[in-house]
Amino acid sequence: MGPRTDLTGHDVTNQPPARGDRDLWADDPVLRDHMGEEATPAAHGAALGRGEVAEWGRRANRHLPELVQFDAGGRRLDEVRFSESYHHLMSLGLTAGYAGGPWTGGSHLAHAAMVYLHSQVEPGTCCPMTMTYAAVPALAEGAPGLACDWVPKLTAAAYDPSVAPLSRKRAATLGMAMTEKQGGSDVRANATRAAPADGAYRLTGHKWFCSAPMSDGFLMLAQAPGGLSCFLVPRWLEDGTRNPIHLMRLKDKLGNRANASAEIELHGAWAQLVGEEGRGVPAIIRMVHHTRLDTAMAPAGLMRAALDHLHHWVSHRSAFQRRLIDQPLMRSLLADLVLDWEGATALGLHVARAFDDPARAGFARIGVALAKFLNNKLAIRVIAEAMEGLGGMGYVEDTPLPMLYREAPLNGIWEGSGNVICLDILRTLARDAGAGAALRAELKAATGADARYDAALSAHAARWPGLPEEGEARVFAERLALLLTAAVLIRHAPHPVADAFVASRLDHSRGHVAGSLPGIDPVPLIARLGGGD
């Protein structure tokens, strides 16, 4: 692109061209390769790539949600007002089947790809859609009667942000509120009380984090007479009155800014039981299992967005008489980061495919925990390196890098931080023989193709013939997740990708910083970024 003259009369040179309309599906060979033809969210990828949609994402992050607690007369409203761009993005995702697709003839694999794609544009709107998707199995299994009313609205290919009871809405969203001040991840320490009342319950207490407080209802944990139990708490009652759920303040978060998160108080809020009294954790874990799939997949999308922007920048920017992409250090860095991104994408989609096969439920349980742990640890590093690759421009809001960087830690925190996930991995392997057998089968299926992988798998088994002590859970989970990623790439990725991943991730010869690949050809790896640059 030739020089342009700005209003000051200066020639604008050595700047990348504007991105314009793009196609996030067509420009991504990694996504297409690992999806195959089984489920194709191509239309959603094309829609999300439009320049108009990118602008919605920017505006939704600049014009933040606003809490409106009272009307002019002092009556409680407890509402959150969002920008129009937020509503456009919610409508785009929900009408495409982000939440309802897997339950209405689609697949969890296609859903995972939609999470990956949507996260590249505006990840904050993913939160309410993800919880709506994940609430369906919790209601269907734990409260079939409630599911009859709620599930058709939760799975509708529509978006209805109106403030009204469920019966008056054409579509609905469902959120979650588990965390309390004194407990954090230890939900059994929850202090919110649930008192039986006329065939239902009244909840009194607080929640320190209520994700997406403008949802039409929430799944919450509270102490009932029979112990910790799970409840569905609607925001509006069918008689037209507001359920007494008071929004105390919105969280001032590092990232995920387009999405509101709130502290709430429950003042006798009307609720219905999901599952049995005293069985709240098993009831809500059905929701958590599916939200974890999204928290494993979203970091791959964030990495893709960061690397796509870096690739565009270095392909059109020169320094020291050479394009940045032609310089050896930049090529080595890009290739190294591609391996993290493709590994995360391949692992996430492989786990998502298991969600579609009841016979692979054991692998889905352990696989999603491993993918969530590793992918989120990698995302922070990859996005930081991409930001640095742009120099000072990577640190300003004219690019998406600051938004992606702020978002990078979130999915590692949400639905179980790293230590919680590692302990869950140990617990699953100790208690679920089916999950352990399924994982061993996945790892074994890749043997015989690469002696280095076989040796690394044998070394892992020799180091940990049984489960490790808790203090080693992180290194155990990391090595196991890396082996699983390598197994997936060996079986399903182009040979140069799998070869480079095994060579650089399963031994200890490489350096600790990105861009320290041990003598690997970067050309076929950089080609995986696609996009025609």
PDB file of C-alpha atoms in Angstrom, residues 170-430:
ATOM      1  CA  ARG A 170     -39.423 -15.198  23.467  1.00  0.00           C
ATOM      2  CA  ALA A 171     -35.899 -16.074  24.666  1.00  0.00           C
ATOM      3  CA  ALA A 172     -34.057 -16.067  27.977  1.00  0.00           C
ATOM      4  CA  THR A 173     -30.575 -16.202  29.479  1.00  0.00           C
ATOM      5  CA  LEU A 174     -29.466 -17.846  32.693  1.00  0.00           C
ATOM      6  CA  GLY A 175     -26.563 -16.857  34.924  1.00  0.00           C
ATOM      7  CA  MET A 176     -24.784 -18.251  37.933  1.00  0.00           C
ATOM      8  CA  ALA A 177     -23.994 -16.961  41.433  1.00  0.00           C
ATOM      9  CA  MET A 178     -22.033 -19.286  43.675  1.00  0.00           C
ATOM     10  CA  THR A 179     -19.108 -17.386  45.198  1.00  0.00           C
ATOM     11  CA  GLU A 180     -19.464 -15.769  48.620  1.00  0.00           C
ATOM     12  CA  LYS A 181     -16.990 -13.565  50.504  1.00  0.00           C
ATOM     13  CA  GLN A 182     -15.987 -16.119  53.087  1.00  0.00           C
ATOM     14  CA  GLY A 183     -15.730 -19.133  50.817  1.00  0.00           C
ATOM     15  CA  GLY A 184     -14.431 -18.436  47.312  1.00  0.00           C
ATOM     16  CA  SER A 185     -13.932 -21.809  45.643  1.00  0.00           C
ATOM     17  CA  ASP A 186     -14.934 -23.539  48.874  1.00  0.00           C
ATOM     18  CA  VAL A 187     -18.662 -23.341  48.140  1.00  0.00           C
ATOM     19  CA  ARG A 188     -19.480 -25.677  51.025  1.00  0.00           C
ATOM     20  CA  ALA A 189     -18.717 -22.713  53.276  1.00  0.00           C
ATOM     21  CA  ASN A 190     -21.587 -20.746  51.702  1.00  0.00           C
ATOM     22  CA  ALA A 191     -23.735 -18.982  54.289  1.00  0.00           C
ATOM     23  CA  THR A 192     -26.793 -18.028  52.202  1.00  0.00           C
ATOM     24  CA  ARG A 193     -29.873 -19.652  53.742  1.00  0.00           C
ATOM     25  CA  ALA A 194     -32.805 -21.253  51.949  1.00  0.00           C
ATOM     26  CA  ALA A 195     -36.034 -21.491  53.925  1.00  0.00           C
ATOM     27  CA  PRO A 196     -38.925 -23.646  52.639  1.00  0.00           C
ATOM     28  CA  ALA A 197     -41.971 -21.530  51.773  1.00  0.00           C
ATOM     29  CA  ASP A 198     -45.223 -22.674  50.119  1.00  0.00           C
ATOM     30  CA  GLY A 199     -43.690 -25.403  47.982  1.00  0.00           C
ATOM     31  CA  ALA A 200     -40.648 -23.318  47.105  1.00  0.00           C
ATOM     32  CA  TYR A 201     -37.881 -21.565  49.040  1.00  0.00           C
ATOM     33  CA  ARG A 202     -36.862 -18.085  50.115  1.00  0.00           C
ATOM     34  CA  LEU A 203     -33.151 -17.246  49.910  1.00  0.00           C
ATOM     35  CA  THR A 204     -31.465 -14.773  52.232  1.00  0.00           C
ATOM     36  CA  GLY A 205     -27.790 -13.895  52.022  1.00  0.00           C
ATOM     37  CA  HIS A 206     -25.231 -12.526  49.602  1.00  0.00           C
ATOM     38  CA  LYS A 207     -23.147 -13.499  46.587  1.00  0.00           C
ATOM     39  CA  TRP A 208     -19.776 -11.877  46.071  1.00  0.00           C
ATOM     40  CA  PHE A 209     -19.787 -12.612  42.348  1.00  0.00           C
ATOM     41  CA  CYS A 210     -22.932 -12.798  40.271  1.00  0.00           C
ATOM     42  CA  SER A 211     -21.990 -13.250  36.646  1.00  0.00           C
ATOM     43  CA  ALA A 212     -24.238 -11.480  34.145  1.00  0.00           C
ATOM     44  CA  PRO A 213     -26.712  -9.981  36.661  1.00  0.00           C
ATOM     45  CA  MET A 214     -29.193  -9.015  33.926  1.00  0.00           C
ATOM     46  CA  SER A 215     -29.871 -12.674  33.155  1.00  0.00           C
ATOM     47  CA  ASP A 216     -33.476 -13.830  33.467  1.00  0.00           C
ATOM     48  CA  GLY A 217     -32.559 -16.245  36.217  1.00  0.00           C
ATOM     49  CA  PHE A 218     -29.640 -17.701  38.125  1.00  0.00           C
ATOM     50  CA  LEU A 219     -28.483 -20.983  39.526  1.00  0.00           C
ATOM     51  CA  MET A 220     -27.346 -20.454  43.128  1.00  0.00           C
ATOM     52  CA  LEU A 221     -26.160 -22.534  46.049  1.00  0.00           C
ATOM     53  CA  ALA A 222     -27.662 -22.034  49.506  1.00  0.00           C
ATOM     54  CA  GLN A 223     -27.939 -23.892  52.796  1.00  0.00           C
ATOM     55  CA  ALA A 224     -31.344 -25.605  52.985  1.00  0.00           C
ATOM     56  CA  PRO A 225     -32.542 -27.710  55.955  1.00  0.00           C
ATOM     57  CA  GLY A 226     -31.055 -30.752  54.221  1.00  0.00           C
ATOM     58  CA  GLY A 227     -27.692 -29.134  53.489  1.00  0.00           C
ATOM     59  CA  LEU A 228     -26.105 -27.226  50.631  1.00  0.00           C
ATOM     60  CA  SER A 229     -28.555 -27.226  47.738  1.00  0.00           C
ATOM     61  CA  CYS A 230     -28.942 -25.784  44.252  1.00  0.00           C
ATOM     62  CA  PHE A 231     -31.742 -23.374  43.343  1.00  0.00           C
ATOM     63  CA  LEU A 232     -33.111 -21.638  40.290  1.00  0.00           C
ATOM     64  CA  VAL A 233     -33.791 -17.998  41.169  1.00  0.00           C
ATOM     65  CA  PRO A 234     -35.755 -15.982  38.574  1.00  0.00           C
ATOM     66  CA  ARG A 235     -35.154 -12.246  38.325  1.00  0.00           C
ATOM     67  CA  TRP A 236     -38.836 -11.488  37.787  1.00  0.00           C
ATOM     68  CA  LEU A 237     -41.811 -13.336  39.278  1.00  0.00           C
ATOM     69  CA  GLU A 238     -44.774 -14.363  37.197  1.00  0.00           C
ATOM     70  CA  ASP A 239     -47.086 -11.963  39.043  1.00  0.00           C
ATOM     71  CA  GLY A 240     -45.083  -9.122  37.532  1.00  0.00           C
ATOM     72  CA  THR A 241     -43.117  -8.205  40.667  1.00  0.00           C
ATOM     73  CA  ARG A 242     -39.352  -8.141  41.013  1.00  0.00           C
ATOM     74  CA  ASN A 243     -37.718 -10.929  42.935  1.00  0.00           C
ATOM     75  CA  PRO A 244     -35.833  -9.240  45.812  1.00  0.00           C
ATOM     76  CA  ILE A 245     -32.340  -9.620  44.357  1.00  0.00           C
ATOM     77  CA  HIS A 246     -30.517  -6.372  45.117  1.00  0.00           C
ATOM     78  CA  LEU A 247     -27.527  -5.399  42.977  1.00  0.00           C
ATOM     79  CA  MET A 248     -25.151  -3.720  45.393  1.00  0.00           C
ATOM     80  CA  ARG A 249     -22.411  -2.740  42.981  1.00  0.00           C
ATOM     81  CA  LEU A 250     -20.739  -3.802  39.749  1.00  0.00           C
ATOM     82  CA  LYS A 251     -17.275  -5.261  39.962  1.00  0.00           C
ATOM     83  CA  ASP A 252     -14.504  -2.960  38.692  1.00  0.00           C
ATOM     84  CA  LYS A 253     -12.688  -5.683  36.769  1.00  0.00           C
ATOM     85  CA  LEU A 254      -9.346  -5.827  35.011  1.00  0.00           C
ATOM     86  CA  GLY A 255     -10.954  -7.100  31.816  1.00  0.00           C
ATOM     87  CA  ASN A 256     -14.196  -8.635  30.560  1.00  0.00           C
ATOM     88  CA  ARG A 257     -15.440  -5.079  30.731  1.00  0.00           C
ATOM     89  CA  ALA A 258     -18.416  -5.337  28.379  1.00  0.00           C
ATOM     90  CA  ASN A 259     -19.945  -7.918  30.707  1.00  0.00           C
ATOM     91  CA  ALA A 260     -21.348  -6.816  34.049  1.00  0.00           C
ATOM     92  CA  SER A 261     -20.442  -8.785  37.164  1.00  0.00           C
ATOM     93  CA  ALA A 262     -22.097  -7.800  40.415  1.00  0.00           C
ATOM     94  CA  GLU A 263     -22.225  -8.221  44.150  1.00  0.00           C
ATOM     95  CA  ILE A 264     -25.782  -9.036  45.162  1.00  0.00           C
ATOM     96  CA  GLU A 265     -27.896  -9.455  48.271  1.00  0.00           C
ATOM     97  CA  LEU A 266     -30.880 -11.769  48.524  1.00  0.00           C
ATOM     98  CA  HIS A 267     -33.697 -10.522  50.701  1.00  0.00           C
ATOM     99  CA  GLY A 268     -36.064 -13.486  50.741  1.00  0.00           C
ATOM    100  CA  ALA A 269     -35.685 -14.143  47.024  1.00  0.00           C
ATOM    101  CA  TRP A 270     -38.142 -16.751  45.738  1.00  0.00           C
ATOM    102  CA  ALA A 271     -36.386 -19.869  44.414  1.00  0.00           C
ATOM    103  CA  GLN A 272     -37.076 -23.415  43.268  1.00  0.00           C
ATOM    104  CA  LEU A 273     -34.988 -26.475  44.078  1.00  0.00           C
ATOM    105  CA  VAL A 274     -32.810 -28.077  41.405  1.00  0.00           C
ATOM    106  CA  GLY A 275     -31.947 -31.655  42.299  1.00  0.00           C
ATOM    107  CA  GLU A 276     -32.242 -32.756  45.915  1.00  0.00           C
ATOM    108  CA  GLU A 277     -31.616 -30.964  49.180  1.00  0.00           C
ATOM    109  CA  GLY A 278     -28.042 -31.492  50.292  1.00  0.00           C
ATOM    110  CA  ARG A 279     -26.949 -32.345  46.748  1.00  0.00           C
ATOM    111  CA  GLY A 280     -26.261 -28.833  45.512  1.00  0.00           C
ATOM    112  CA  VAL A 281     -22.727 -29.378  44.291  1.00  0.00           C
ATOM    113  CA  PRO A 282     -23.568 -32.415  42.108  1.00  0.00           C
ATOM    114  CA  ALA A 283     -26.540 -30.481  40.715  1.00  0.00           C
ATOM    115  CA  ILE A 284     -24.594 -27.403  39.692  1.00  0.00           C
ATOM    116  CA  ILE A 285     -21.481 -29.312  38.602  1.00  0.00           C
ATOM    117  CA  ARG A 286     -23.424 -30.336  35.504  1.00  0.00           C
ATOM    118  CA  MET A 287     -23.385 -26.665  34.561  1.00  0.00           C
ATOM    119  CA  VAL A 288     -19.762 -26.197  35.583  1.00  0.00           C
ATOM    120  CA  HIS A 289     -18.672 -29.148  33.419  1.00  0.00           C
ATOM    121  CA  HIS A 290     -19.962 -27.379  30.319  1.00  0.00           C
ATOM    122  CA  THR A 291     -18.758 -23.904  31.253  1.00  0.00           C
ATOM    123  CA  ARG A 292     -15.308 -25.428  31.665  1.00  0.00           C
ATOM    124  CA  LEU A 293     -15.389 -26.478  28.030  1.00  0.00           C
ATOM    125  CA  ASP A 294     -15.769 -22.820  27.103  1.00  0.00           C
ATOM    126  CA  THR A 295     -13.034 -21.698  29.482  1.00  0.00           C
ATOM    127  CA  ALA A 296     -10.751 -24.243  27.808  1.00  0.00           C
ATOM    128  CA  MET A 297     -11.681 -23.046  24.311  1.00  0.00           C
ATOM    129  CA  ALA A 298     -11.787 -19.270  24.804  1.00  0.00           C
ATOM    130  CA  PRO A 299      -8.022 -18.872  25.460  1.00  0.00           C
ATOM    131  CA  ALA A 300      -7.314 -20.473  22.085  1.00  0.00           C
ATOM    132  CA  GLY A 301      -9.516 -17.810  20.497  1.00  0.00           C
ATOM    133  CA  LEU A 302      -7.742 -15.035  22.389  1.00  0.00           C
ATOM    134  CA  MET A 303      -4.384 -16.399  21.238  1.00  0.00           C
ATOM    135  CA  ARG A 304      -5.632 -16.561  17.655  1.00  0.00           C
ATOM    136  CA  ALA A 305      -6.771 -12.925  17.736  1.00  0.00           C
ATOM    137  CA  ALA A 306      -3.446 -11.743  19.162  1.00  0.00           C
ATOM    138  CA  LEU A 307      -1.332 -13.724  16.707  1.00  0.00           C
ATOM    139  CA  ASP A 308      -3.507 -12.763  13.757  1.00  0.00           C
ATOM    140  CA  HIS A 309      -2.987  -9.091  14.596  1.00  0.00           C
ATOM    141  CA  LEU A 310       0.759  -9.598  15.118  1.00  0.00           C
ATOM    142  CA  HIS A 311       1.035 -11.463  11.819  1.00  0.00           C
ATOM    143  CA  HIS A 312      -0.744  -8.646   9.981  1.00  0.00           C
ATOM    144  CA  TRP A 313       1.518  -6.076  11.608  1.00  0.00           C
ATOM    145  CA  VAL A 314       4.850  -7.773  10.891  1.00  0.00           C
ATOM    146  CA  SER A 315       3.773  -8.622   7.337  1.00  0.00           C
ATOM    147  CA  HIS A 316       3.330  -4.921   6.508  1.00  0.00           C
ATOM    148  CA  ARG A 317       5.878  -3.240   8.760  1.00  0.00           C
ATOM    149  CA  SER A 318       9.582  -2.809   8.004  1.00  0.00           C
ATOM    150  CA  ALA A 319      12.590  -2.066  10.166  1.00  0.00           C
ATOM    151  CA  PHE A 320      16.254  -1.909   9.230  1.00  0.00           C
ATOM    152  CA  GLN A 321      15.429  -2.236   5.509  1.00  0.00           C
ATOM    153  CA  ARG A 322      13.546  -5.546   5.923  1.00  0.00           C
ATOM    154  CA  ARG A 323       9.981  -6.532   6.609  1.00  0.00           C
ATOM    155  CA  LEU A 324       9.646  -7.670  10.187  1.00  0.00           C
ATOM    156  CA  ILE A 325       8.293 -11.046   9.124  1.00  0.00           C
ATOM    157  CA  ASP A 326      11.423 -11.697   7.081  1.00  0.00           C
ATOM    158  CA  GLN A 327      13.722 -11.260  10.068  1.00  0.00           C
ATOM    159  CA  PRO A 328      14.926 -14.525  11.661  1.00  0.00           C
ATOM    160  CA  LEU A 329      14.135 -13.647  15.270  1.00  0.00           C
ATOM    161  CA  MET A 330      10.586 -12.618  14.412  1.00  0.00           C
ATOM    162  CA  ARG A 331      10.032 -15.773  12.377  1.00  0.00           C
ATOM    163  CA  SER A 332      11.280 -17.924  15.237  1.00  0.00           C
ATOM    164  CA  LEU A 333       9.040 -16.100  17.690  1.00  0.00           C
ATOM    165  CA  LEU A 334       5.950 -16.387  15.477  1.00  0.00           C
ATOM    166  CA  ALA A 335       6.549 -20.074  14.844  1.00  0.00           C
ATOM    167  CA  ASP A 336       6.940 -20.793  18.548  1.00  0.00           C
ATOM    168  CA  LEU A 337       3.747 -18.948  19.442  1.00  0.00           C
ATOM    169  CA  VAL A 338       1.881 -20.750  16.661  1.00  0.00           C
ATOM    170  CA  LEU A 339       2.649 -24.062  18.358  1.00  0.00           C
ATOM    171  CA  ASP A 340       1.043 -22.898  21.599  1.00  0.00           C
ATOM    172  CA  TRP A 341      -2.029 -21.622  19.760  1.00  0.00           C
ATOM    173  CA  GLU A 342      -2.486 -24.635  17.490  1.00  0.00           C
ATOM    174  CA  GLY A 343      -1.942 -27.037  20.368  1.00  0.00           C
ATOM    175  CA  ALA A 344      -4.555 -25.237  22.463  1.00  0.00           C
ATOM    176  CA  THR A 345      -7.027 -25.149  19.576  1.00  0.00           C
ATOM    177  CA  ALA A 346      -6.542 -28.792  18.685  1.00  0.00           C
ATOM    178  CA  LEU A 347      -6.833 -29.961  22.294  1.00  0.00           C
ATOM    179  CA  GLY A 348      -9.932 -27.869  22.979  1.00  0.00           C
ATOM    180  CA  LEU A 349     -11.754 -29.095  19.874  1.00  0.00           C
ATOM    181  CA  HIS A 350     -10.720 -32.703  20.531  1.00  0.00           C
ATOM    182  CA  VAL A 351     -12.236 -32.488  24.005  1.00  0.00           C
ATOM    183  CA  ALA A 352     -15.356 -30.799  22.609  1.00  0.00           C
ATOM    184  CA  ARG A 353     -15.837 -33.697  20.197  1.00  0.00           C
ATOM    185  CA  ALA A 354     -15.928 -36.018  23.226  1.00  0.00           C
ATOM    186  CA  PHE A 355     -18.816 -33.985  24.654  1.00  0.00           C
ATOM    187  CA  ASP A 356     -20.828 -35.126  21.630  1.00  0.00           C
ATOM    188  CA  ASP A 357     -20.200 -38.830  22.258  1.00  0.00           C
ATOM    189  CA  PRO A 358     -21.749 -40.349  25.405  1.00  0.00           C
ATOM    190  CA  ALA A 359     -19.289 -43.238  25.155  1.00  0.00           C
ATOM    191  CA  ARG A 360     -16.458 -40.735  25.685  1.00  0.00           C
ATOM    192  CA  ALA A 361     -17.918 -39.026  28.744  1.00  0.00           C
ATOM    193  CA  GLY A 362     -15.019 -40.223  30.905  1.00  0.00           C
ATOM    194  CA  PHE A 363     -12.479 -38.624  28.621  1.00  0.00           C
ATOM    195  CA  ALA A 364     -14.542 -35.412  28.459  1.00  0.00           C
ATOM    196  CA  ARG A 365     -14.396 -35.127  32.267  1.00  0.00           C
ATOM    197  CA  ILE A 366     -10.627 -35.382  32.545  1.00  0.00           C
ATOM    198  CA  GLY A 367      -9.800 -33.837  29.171  1.00  0.00           C
ATOM    199  CA  VAL A 368     -11.658 -30.602  29.787  1.00  0.00           C
ATOM    200  CA  ALA A 369      -9.795 -30.045  33.071  1.00  0.00           C
ATOM    201  CA  LEU A 370      -6.407 -30.647  31.449  1.00  0.00           C
ATOM    202  CA  ALA A 371      -7.252 -28.359  28.519  1.00  0.00           C
ATOM    203  CA  LYS A 372      -8.533 -25.595  30.772  1.00  0.00           C
ATOM    204  CA  PHE A 373      -5.398 -25.696  32.918  1.00  0.00           C
ATOM    205  CA  LEU A 374      -2.803 -25.693  30.142  1.00  0.00           C
ATOM    206  CA  ASN A 375      -4.521 -23.462  27.592  1.00  0.00           C
ATOM    207  CA  ASN A 376      -5.021 -20.645  30.053  1.00  0.00           C
ATOM    208  CA  LYS A 377      -1.431 -20.737  31.263  1.00  0.00           C
ATOM    209  CA  LEU A 378      -0.254 -20.464  27.660  1.00  0.00           C
ATOM    210  CA  ALA A 379      -2.652 -17.664  26.683  1.00  0.00           C
ATOM    211  CA  ILE A 380      -1.097 -15.100  29.012  1.00  0.00           C
ATOM    212  CA  ARG A 381       2.381 -15.647  27.592  1.00  0.00           C
ATOM    213  CA  VAL A 382       1.298 -15.759  23.954  1.00  0.00           C
ATOM    214  CA  ILE A 383      -0.723 -12.539  24.165  1.00  0.00           C
ATOM    215  CA  ALA A 384       2.039 -10.723  26.045  1.00  0.00           C
ATOM    216  CA  GLU A 385       4.567 -11.708  23.375  1.00  0.00           C
ATOM    217  CA  ALA A 386       2.196 -10.592  20.609  1.00  0.00           C
ATOM    218  CA  MET A 387       1.765  -7.254  22.357  1.00  0.00           C
ATOM    219  CA  GLU A 388       5.524  -6.824  22.605  1.00  0.00           C
ATOM    220  CA  GLY A 389       5.893  -7.732  18.932  1.00  0.00           C
ATOM    221  CA  LEU A 390       3.926  -4.612  17.999  1.00  0.00           C
ATOM    222  CA  GLY A 391       6.143  -2.422  20.136  1.00  0.00           C
ATOM    223  CA  GLY A 392       4.459   0.671  21.544  1.00  0.00           C
ATOM    224  CA  MET A 393       1.393   0.180  19.316  1.00  0.00           C
ATOM    225  CA  GLY A 394       0.667  -3.078  21.109  1.00  0.00           C
ATOM    226  CA  TYR A 395       0.227  -1.128  24.328  1.00  0.00           C
ATOM    227  CA  VAL A 396      -2.412   1.307  23.113  1.00  0.00           C
ATOM    228  CA  GLU A 397      -6.132   0.842  22.688  1.00  0.00           C
ATOM    229  CA  ASP A 398      -6.017   1.518  18.932  1.00  0.00           C
ATOM    230  CA  THR A 399      -5.178  -2.179  18.678  1.00  0.00           C
ATOM    231  CA  PRO A 400      -7.047  -5.091  20.308  1.00  0.00           C
ATOM    232  CA  LEU A 401      -3.948  -6.251  22.188  1.00  0.00           C
ATOM    233  CA  PRO A 402      -4.661  -4.418  25.496  1.00  0.00           C
ATOM    234  CA  MET A 403      -8.192  -5.850  25.593  1.00  0.00           C
ATOM    235  CA  LEU A 404      -6.902  -9.343  24.856  1.00  0.00           C
ATOM    236  CA  TYR A 405      -4.173  -9.004  27.467  1.00  0.00           C
ATOM    237  CA  ARG A 406      -6.648  -7.936  30.153  1.00  0.00           C
ATOM    238  CA  GLU A 407      -8.845 -10.876  29.218  1.00  0.00           C
ATOM    239  CA  ALA A 408      -6.048 -13.451  29.231  1.00  0.00           C
ATOM    240  CA  PRO A 409      -6.109 -14.412  32.953  1.00  0.00           C
ATOM    241  CA  LEU A 410      -9.886 -14.613  33.303  1.00  0.00           C
ATOM    242  CA  ASN A 411     -10.690 -18.072  31.985  1.00  0.00           C
ATOM    243  CA  GLY A 412      -7.971 -19.506  34.195  1.00  0.00           C
ATOM    244  CA  ILE A 413      -9.744 -18.006  37.231  1.00  0.00           C
ATOM    245  CA  TRP A 414     -13.347 -18.648  36.247  1.00  0.00           C
ATOM    246  CA  GLU A 415     -14.818 -22.079  37.054  1.00  0.00           C
ATOM    247  CA  GLY A 416     -11.865 -23.125  39.158  1.00  0.00           C
ATOM    248  CA  SER A 417      -8.441 -21.492  39.373  1.00  0.00           C
ATOM    249  CA  GLY A 418      -5.304 -23.440  38.520  1.00  0.00           C
ATOM    250  CA  ASN A 419      -4.855 -25.100  41.897  1.00  0.00           C
ATOM    251  CA  VAL A 420      -8.520 -26.097  42.051  1.00  0.00           C
ATOM    252  CA  ILE A 421      -8.330 -27.620  38.588  1.00  0.00           C
ATOM    253  CA  CYS A 422      -5.164 -29.555  39.433  1.00  0.00           C
ATOM    254  CA  LEU A 423      -6.800 -30.990  42.537  1.00  0.00           C
ATOM    255  CA  ASP A 424      -9.874 -31.862  40.458  1.00  0.00           C
ATOM    256  CA  ILE A 425      -7.603 -33.718  38.034  1.00  0.00           C
ATOM    257  CA  LEU A 426      -6.134 -35.776  40.875  1.00  0.00           C
ATOM    258  CA  ARG A 427      -9.582 -36.392  42.328  1.00  0.00           C
ATOM    259  CA  THR A 428     -11.007 -37.501  38.990  1.00  0.00           C
ATOM    260  CA  LEU A 429      -8.152 -39.903  38.322  1.00  0.00           C
ATOM    261  CA  ALA A 430      -8.433 -41.319  41.843  1.00  0.00           C
TER     262      ALA A 430
END
